[in-house]
Amino acid sequence: MTGSIALNLRIEVAPLAIRAERLEALLVREPTGWRLPGGLLETGENLDAAARRHLTEQTGLDEAYLEQLYTFSPSESAAGKLAVTVAYYALLARDAFPDEPAADGRGQMVWSPVAALPDSLRDPVGIVTLAHRRLASKLAYSTIALQLMPERFTLTELQAVHEIVSGETLDKRNFRKRILALDCIEATGDAARRGGHRPARLYRAKRSGQVDFIK
Amino acid sequence: MTGSIALNLRIEVAPLAIRAERLEALLVREPTGWRLPGGLLETGENLDAAARRHLTEQTGLDEAYLEQLYTFSPSESAAGKLAVTVAYYALLARDAFPDEPAADGRGQMVWSPVAALPDSLRDPVGIVTLAHRRLASKLAYSTIALQLMPERFTLTELQAVHEIVSGETLDKRNFRKRILALDCIEATGDAARRGGHRPARLYRAKRSGQVDFIK
C-alpha cells in the first residue's frame, strides 16, 4: 500500500448571468485583485452544499442553478497548504439579482464581461472560460439556457440568450421550431410589448429549476 | 476564516470497452467482492496521472482514453479516513486488450456487462452507470465513439458501437451521412470481408487519441 496525502478541498464558483446583452461573471474583490466566490469545505459538508454556502455568503445570491464543472489537481493554496479545487458554475436568472450588487459587509463585487475579465482576476486554471465552454456546448443537448431566463420571457429573448452564449447567429424560424418541439416551455397566455414591436407571447419553463437532456 | 478539514483523495476508474456486442466494465477482485481500479493520490501527483497509474498498475492496460467524470462528496474510506473520490472513465479500443485478462500478481480481473454488474461490486455512488450515461450523451456531440474502435474498422462496426452504447437502433443511411460529414474518419484504401457479405471499406480515425466536439 502506498502512502496517502491529506489535502484541503477548495471550492470555487463561477457565477454567470446575461447582463446588457452579454455573458458576465460576478467577481469578489480582494486586497490584491479579484477572485471567484469560494472557499474551503467544512467538516460534515457535501460539495454541492459548500458551493451554495460560499456563493450565498459572499454574494447574497441564494437562487441559482449550480453544477459541478471540474476538479483540478492539487496546488498550493493562498495559505500555503496543498489544496484540490473543485470548480462549479452558477447560472443566475435575469430577475434573480440586482443590477449592481451593493458593497456591504461581504465586500465589494463586480459584474465583468466574460470576454474581458480583469487582469488581476485570480483564476489560474481558467474556471470562467471552462464554465462558458461547458454552458455553450450544453445548449445543444439540454434545456440549460432556461436557467438564465427570467420567469416569463419571449422566444426572441430566449433566442438572444442562445446567441450570446454560443456567439452564433441563429435562424429565427428554425430556433422556434426546435425549442417548441422540445416541450420544455409553455405559453403563459400573456403577451409583452417590447419596444415598438407588436406584442409577443410570453413563455415560462415547464419544469422550472430543472435541466433536461435532449438529443 | 472558517476551519479547514484535511481529506484523502481517492481516484476510481471505470474501464469500459465493447466486448461480445455489449458494453462491459473491467473489475478487480477483492476478498469481499469486486471493485473498480483505483486508489489514493500520491504526493506530487496530478489527478490524470494518478488515474492512469492505478489503471496500469492494476489492469496492465496502458493504452486508454481517460476522462474525468465527477467528484463525489467526502465519505469514509475503507481505511476509516475521510476521503473524496474523483471518478474517471477509461475507454479501451477493441484491439487494445486481451479477451480475458490473466490472473497475475496484480490479482484477478473480470469483464462484466455494464447492464448486469455483480451485486458484490463496491460502487455505492454508481460510477459505472454515470460513465455509461456520460458516454451515451457524448455520442451526440463528440467523436468519443472512436476511442472504442480498433485501428481500422468498417462503418457497420462503428454504427454497431453507437447502437450498443445508446441502446437505440440507427438508420444506416443517416448514420453514414452524419459520420462522414464530421470529417473525423478517413478511408484506409483497404477493404475487409466480414462473414458472407461483400467486402466493406475500412476506415481509421483522422486524429487518433483525440476527441473532437461537434455540434
XYZ file of C-alpha atoms in Angstrom:
430
model
C 0.000 0.000 0.000
C 1.436 3.371 -0.982
C 1.342 6.405 1.266
C -1.521 8.862 1.307
C -1.522 12.634 1.442
C -4.049 14.785 3.227
C -5.308 17.771 1.275
C -7.620 20.674 1.846
C -10.526 20.890 -0.500
C -11.338 24.264 -2.003
C -14.481 25.142 -3.899
C -14.704 27.940 -6.460
C -17.887 29.036 -8.165
C -18.132 30.950 -11.451
C -21.484 32.821 -11.232
C -22.722 33.629 -14.743
C -25.633 35.717 -15.989
C -26.734 37.608 -19.059
C -26.495 41.343 -18.460
C -26.522 44.128 -21.019
C -26.696 41.621 -23.900
C -23.552 39.760 -22.931
C -22.396 36.938 -20.667
C -20.957 38.274 -17.417
C -19.332 36.762 -14.319
C -19.744 38.027 -10.764
C -16.382 38.603 -9.062
C -15.385 39.348 -5.461
C -12.789 41.984 -4.591
C -9.659 41.000 -2.707
C -6.886 43.312 -1.499
C -4.718 42.247 -4.441
C -7.313 41.917 -7.170
C -10.429 39.892 -7.930
C -11.405 36.299 -7.276
C -14.365 33.956 -7.728
C -16.703 33.255 -4.802
C -15.495 30.180 -2.920
C -13.555 28.789 -0.009
C -12.842 25.628 1.916
C -15.042 22.621 2.525
C -16.061 22.266 6.168
C -16.412 19.136 8.264
C -19.588 17.205 7.507
C -20.434 19.291 4.458
C -21.073 17.904 0.996
C -19.630 19.552 -2.096
C -22.860 20.998 -3.538
C -23.838 22.432 -0.149
C -20.422 24.046 0.262
C -20.624 25.628 -3.193
C -24.067 27.056 -2.412
C -22.960 28.277 1.021
C -19.939 30.167 -0.296
C -21.962 31.696 -3.118
C -24.718 32.876 -0.771
C -22.375 34.119 1.956
C -20.172 36.044 -0.426
C -22.672 37.399 -2.947
C -26.044 37.340 -1.173
C -27.453 35.334 -4.100
C -29.344 32.245 -2.998
C -31.372 31.413 -6.098
C -29.005 29.921 -8.625
C -28.650 26.786 -10.695
C -25.402 25.127 -9.571
C -23.457 22.444 -11.373
C -20.092 20.838 -10.762
C -17.607 21.662 -13.511
C -14.248 20.022 -12.944
C -11.743 19.057 -10.247
C -8.239 20.397 -10.595
C -5.012 18.755 -9.470
C -3.501 19.791 -6.147
C -1.766 23.122 -5.978
C -0.551 25.330 -3.177
C -3.393 27.427 -1.791
C -3.066 31.044 -0.625
C -2.446 29.778 2.916
C 0.494 27.705 1.656
C -1.229 24.333 2.140
C -1.800 21.840 -0.636
C -5.399 22.066 -1.875
C -7.548 20.453 -4.532
C -10.028 22.787 -6.224
C -13.493 21.600 -7.190
C -14.960 24.149 -9.612
C -18.671 24.870 -10.042
C -20.642 27.247 -12.156
C -23.796 29.033 -11.083
C -26.370 30.324 -13.551
C -28.463 33.284 -12.446
C -31.861 34.052 -13.881
C -32.287 37.524 -15.298
C -34.564 38.762 -12.464
C -32.810 36.921 -9.619
C -30.127 39.515 -8.900
C -29.858 43.280 -8.536
C -28.216 45.080 -11.445
C -25.419 46.356 -9.243
C -24.586 44.219 -6.209
C -24.146 46.525 -3.220
C -20.834 46.845 -1.418
C -21.619 45.604 2.078
C -20.096 43.544 4.892
C -19.418 40.829 2.377
C -17.049 43.006 0.440
C -17.207 44.557 -2.982
C -18.447 42.703 -6.020
C -18.432 43.488 -9.688
C -20.004 42.021 -12.811
C -17.384 41.578 -15.521
C -17.927 40.570 -19.144
C -16.610 37.019 -19.584
C -14.923 38.180 -22.781
C -12.940 40.849 -20.885
C -12.105 39.638 -17.382
C -9.839 41.866 -15.283
C -6.125 41.013 -15.489
C -5.978 40.835 -11.706
C -8.598 38.048 -11.511
C -7.125 35.097 -9.631
C -8.229 32.233 -11.884
C -5.029 30.439 -12.945
C -6.826 27.322 -14.195
C -9.382 29.268 -16.263
C -12.584 28.310 -14.464
C -14.639 31.103 -16.030
C -13.593 30.130 -19.547
C -14.287 26.462 -18.845
C -17.730 27.357 -17.451
C -18.541 29.359 -20.566
C -17.432 26.497 -22.823
C -19.462 23.913 -20.867
C -22.526 26.151 -20.962
C -22.172 26.751 -24.699
C -21.827 23.059 -25.505
C -24.766 22.140 -23.232
C -27.040 24.467 -25.204
C -27.042 21.871 -27.965
C -28.190 18.950 -25.852
C -30.043 20.279 -22.804
C -32.506 22.898 -21.626
C -29.801 24.695 -19.623
C -30.426 28.093 -21.246
C -33.716 28.342 -19.333
C -31.680 28.779 -16.124
C -30.557 32.169 -17.434
C -34.112 33.364 -18.220
C -36.475 35.371 -16.012
C -39.733 33.704 -15.007
C -41.506 34.906 -18.166
C -39.793 35.574 -21.465
C -40.432 35.860 -25.181
C -38.967 33.481 -27.761
C -36.942 36.393 -29.117
C -35.371 36.854 -25.685
C -34.599 33.128 -25.395
C -33.015 33.163 -28.850
C -30.891 36.163 -27.853
C -29.533 34.235 -24.850
C -28.617 31.268 -27.059
C -26.874 33.632 -29.471
C -24.978 35.478 -26.731
C -23.703 32.261 -25.114
C -22.807 30.461 -28.347
C -21.573 33.512 -30.216
C -23.542 32.372 -33.251
C -26.472 33.919 -35.098
C -29.461 31.587 -35.291
C -32.229 31.328 -37.826
C -35.440 32.561 -36.159
C -37.813 30.030 -37.721
C -35.570 27.023 -37.047
C -34.875 28.145 -33.493
C -38.579 28.498 -32.661
C -39.436 25.168 -34.210
C -36.655 23.384 -32.359
C -37.379 24.955 -28.950
C -41.143 24.370 -29.114
C -40.593 20.744 -30.195
C -38.572 20.148 -27.013
C -41.720 20.550 -24.917
C -39.734 22.381 -22.227
C -41.580 25.727 -22.258
C -45.255 26.712 -22.324
C -47.167 29.863 -23.217
C -48.349 31.859 -20.205
C -51.364 33.256 -22.068
C -49.986 36.780 -21.702
C -48.106 38.911 -24.156
C -45.480 41.584 -23.761
C -44.835 44.661 -25.858
C -41.091 45.176 -26.310
C -40.055 48.457 -27.898
C -42.178 49.424 -30.877
C -42.997 45.860 -31.969
C -46.347 44.153 -31.802
C -46.982 42.203 -28.582
C -45.070 38.906 -28.336
C -46.266 35.842 -26.449
C -44.715 35.252 -23.050
C -43.468 31.762 -22.164
C -42.263 30.096 -18.981
C -40.214 26.950 -18.218
C -42.360 23.849 -17.760
C -40.014 22.323 -15.211
C -38.543 25.352 -13.520
C -35.163 24.792 -11.875
C -34.610 21.521 -13.720
C -32.264 20.896 -16.647
C -33.417 18.193 -19.049
C -31.201 16.388 -21.510
C -32.315 16.402 -25.104
C -30.767 14.863 -28.161
C -11.891 32.374 8.257
C -13.655 29.083 8.931
C -11.816 25.883 9.800
C -10.498 23.513 7.158
C -10.505 19.745 7.027
C -7.819 17.580 5.564
C -9.005 14.746 3.351
C -7.504 11.911 1.431
C -8.163 11.919 -2.242
C -9.199 8.664 -3.863
C -9.394 8.001 -7.577
C -11.618 5.362 -9.139
C -11.615 4.473 -12.826
C -14.438 2.754 -14.712
C -12.706 0.992 -17.667
C -15.222 0.418 -20.473
C -14.992 -1.482 -23.734
C -17.220 -3.165 -26.275
C -16.923 -6.937 -25.998
C -19.228 -9.591 -27.399
C -21.613 -6.923 -28.793
C -22.211 -5.219 -25.453
C -20.678 -2.578 -23.199
C -18.559 -4.120 -20.459
C -16.587 -2.843 -17.468
C -13.301 -4.283 -16.201
C -13.435 -5.068 -12.472
C -10.777 -6.039 -9.933
C -11.344 -8.816 -7.395
C -11.158 -8.065 -3.681
C -11.502 -10.542 -0.815
C -15.085 -9.378 -0.260
C -16.224 -8.826 -3.826
C -15.320 -6.641 -6.790
C -14.164 -3.040 -7.139
C -13.084 -0.576 -9.803
C -9.373 0.047 -10.414
C -8.211 2.967 -8.287
C -6.545 4.140 -5.115
C -5.095 7.151 -3.396
C -3.401 10.186 -4.858
C 0.287 10.379 -4.020
C 2.394 13.402 -3.132
C 3.310 15.483 -6.166
C 0.985 13.595 -8.478
C -1.713 15.189 -10.606
C -5.171 13.660 -10.907
C -4.933 12.421 -14.501
C -1.539 10.831 -13.838
C -2.865 9.079 -10.735
C -5.848 7.696 -12.645
C -3.555 6.359 -15.373
C -1.111 4.906 -12.849
C -3.773 2.981 -10.930
C -5.334 1.689 -14.144
C -1.987 0.483 -15.499
C -0.748 -0.990 -12.218
C -3.964 -2.872 -11.540
C -5.047 -3.992 -15.010
C -1.872 -3.906 -17.116
C -3.686 -1.692 -19.643
C -1.726 1.387 -20.597
C -3.424 2.472 -23.807
C -6.743 4.021 -22.847
C -8.622 7.240 -23.346
C -9.135 8.732 -19.852
C -11.584 11.434 -18.852
C -12.600 12.872 -15.516
C -16.225 12.131 -14.704
C -17.303 13.619 -11.387
C -16.081 14.332 -7.863
C -18.110 12.901 -5.006
C -18.605 14.382 -1.564
C -16.466 13.113 1.312
C -17.268 9.714 2.727
C -15.443 7.320 4.985
C -12.943 5.235 3.041
C -12.183 1.584 3.672
C -9.333 2.631 5.971
C -11.761 4.649 8.095
C -10.412 8.037 6.968
C -12.499 10.702 5.300
C -11.879 10.667 1.540
C -13.113 12.489 -1.530
C -13.489 10.326 -4.633
C -12.642 11.682 -8.072
C -14.157 9.334 -10.651
C -12.770 8.775 -14.160
C -13.759 6.592 -17.034
C -11.357 4.861 -19.394
C -12.321 3.787 -22.905
C -10.439 0.850 -24.390
C -10.109 0.273 -28.092
C -11.244 -3.097 -29.332
C -7.738 -4.390 -30.064
C -6.013 -2.814 -27.054
C -6.736 -5.537 -24.522
C -6.655 -9.327 -24.316
C -10.050 -11.004 -24.341
C -9.505 -12.482 -20.911
C -7.147 -10.540 -18.635
C -4.830 -13.000 -16.954
C -4.837 -13.544 -13.215
C -1.345 -12.473 -12.187
C 0.480 -10.650 -9.401
C -1.991 -7.829 -9.814
C -4.936 -10.001 -8.774
C -7.887 -11.341 -10.637
C -9.908 -9.254 -13.063
C -13.149 -9.835 -14.866
C -15.089 -8.149 -17.648
C -18.699 -7.655 -16.621
C -21.593 -6.431 -18.773
C -22.497 -2.898 -17.612
C -26.147 -3.945 -17.715
C -25.526 -6.771 -15.230
C -22.802 -5.814 -12.757
C -22.126 -8.221 -9.903
C -24.066 -7.482 -6.695
C -20.815 -7.524 -4.734
C -19.296 -4.675 -6.785
C -18.264 -1.881 -4.420
C -19.611 1.156 -6.309
C -22.016 2.897 -3.906
C -22.166 6.141 -5.909
C -22.811 4.398 -9.225
C -19.656 5.379 -11.142
C -20.132 2.730 -13.847
C -23.705 3.859 -14.549
C -22.649 7.505 -14.614
C -19.800 6.664 -17.012
C -22.189 4.848 -19.333
C -24.625 7.804 -19.275
C -21.864 10.334 -19.971
C -20.540 8.223 -22.835
C -24.010 7.814 -24.336
C -24.769 11.525 -24.214
C -21.344 12.424 -25.645
C -22.037 10.288 -28.718
C -24.382 13.031 -29.876
C -21.902 15.878 -29.712
C -18.382 14.453 -29.959
C -16.251 11.863 -31.712
C -15.821 9.868 -28.490
C -17.057 6.587 -30.003
C -13.811 6.353 -31.981
C -11.991 5.662 -28.701
C -13.774 2.313 -28.537
C -12.815 1.281 -32.087
C -9.822 -0.766 -33.230
C -7.312 0.959 -35.509
C -9.258 0.014 -38.644
C -12.996 -0.542 -38.743
C -15.957 -0.599 -41.109
C -18.851 1.879 -40.922
C -21.109 -1.026 -39.955
C -18.863 -1.735 -36.971
C -18.855 1.929 -35.929
C -22.642 2.037 -36.198
C -22.886 -1.088 -34.029
C -20.842 0.630 -31.291
C -23.138 3.676 -31.383
C -26.145 1.380 -31.132
C -24.721 -0.675 -28.267
C -23.805 2.393 -26.195
C -27.026 4.333 -26.848
C -29.330 1.332 -26.826
C -31.013 2.716 -29.939
C -31.280 1.375 -33.467
C -29.936 3.825 -36.048
C -30.830 4.314 -39.677
C -27.870 3.117 -41.759
C -28.030 5.827 -44.457
C -28.426 8.698 -41.967
C -25.662 7.362 -39.741
C -23.179 7.108 -42.606
C -24.019 10.543 -43.910
C -23.671 12.124 -40.461
C -20.384 10.378 -39.588
C -18.712 11.110 -42.923
C -19.817 14.766 -42.745
C -17.965 15.127 -39.422
C -14.635 14.716 -41.198
C -13.269 12.668 -38.290
C -12.533 9.396 -40.124
C -10.858 8.540 -43.422
C -10.824 5.522 -45.714
C -7.662 3.399 -45.445
C -7.909 2.216 -49.037
C -8.347 -1.368 -47.868
C -11.480 -3.427 -47.516
C -12.486 -6.214 -45.193
C -14.730 -9.192 -45.807
C -16.967 -9.805 -42.773
C -18.981 -13.008 -42.809
C -20.563 -13.731 -46.155
C -21.012 -10.104 -47.208
C -19.201 -8.287 -49.950
C -16.006 -6.504 -48.838
C -16.598 -3.299 -46.840
C -14.274 -0.297 -46.823
C -12.013 0.046 -43.807
C -11.731 3.431 -42.081
C -9.474 4.875 -39.413
C -9.684 7.895 -37.080
C -8.146 11.050 -38.565
C -6.987 12.350 -35.198
C -6.299 9.183 -33.279
C -6.490 9.512 -29.496
C -8.248 12.884 -29.703
C -11.928 13.563 -29.001
C -13.408 16.436 -31.014
C -16.563 18.290 -30.121
C -19.163 18.515 -32.809
C -22.464 20.293 -32.807
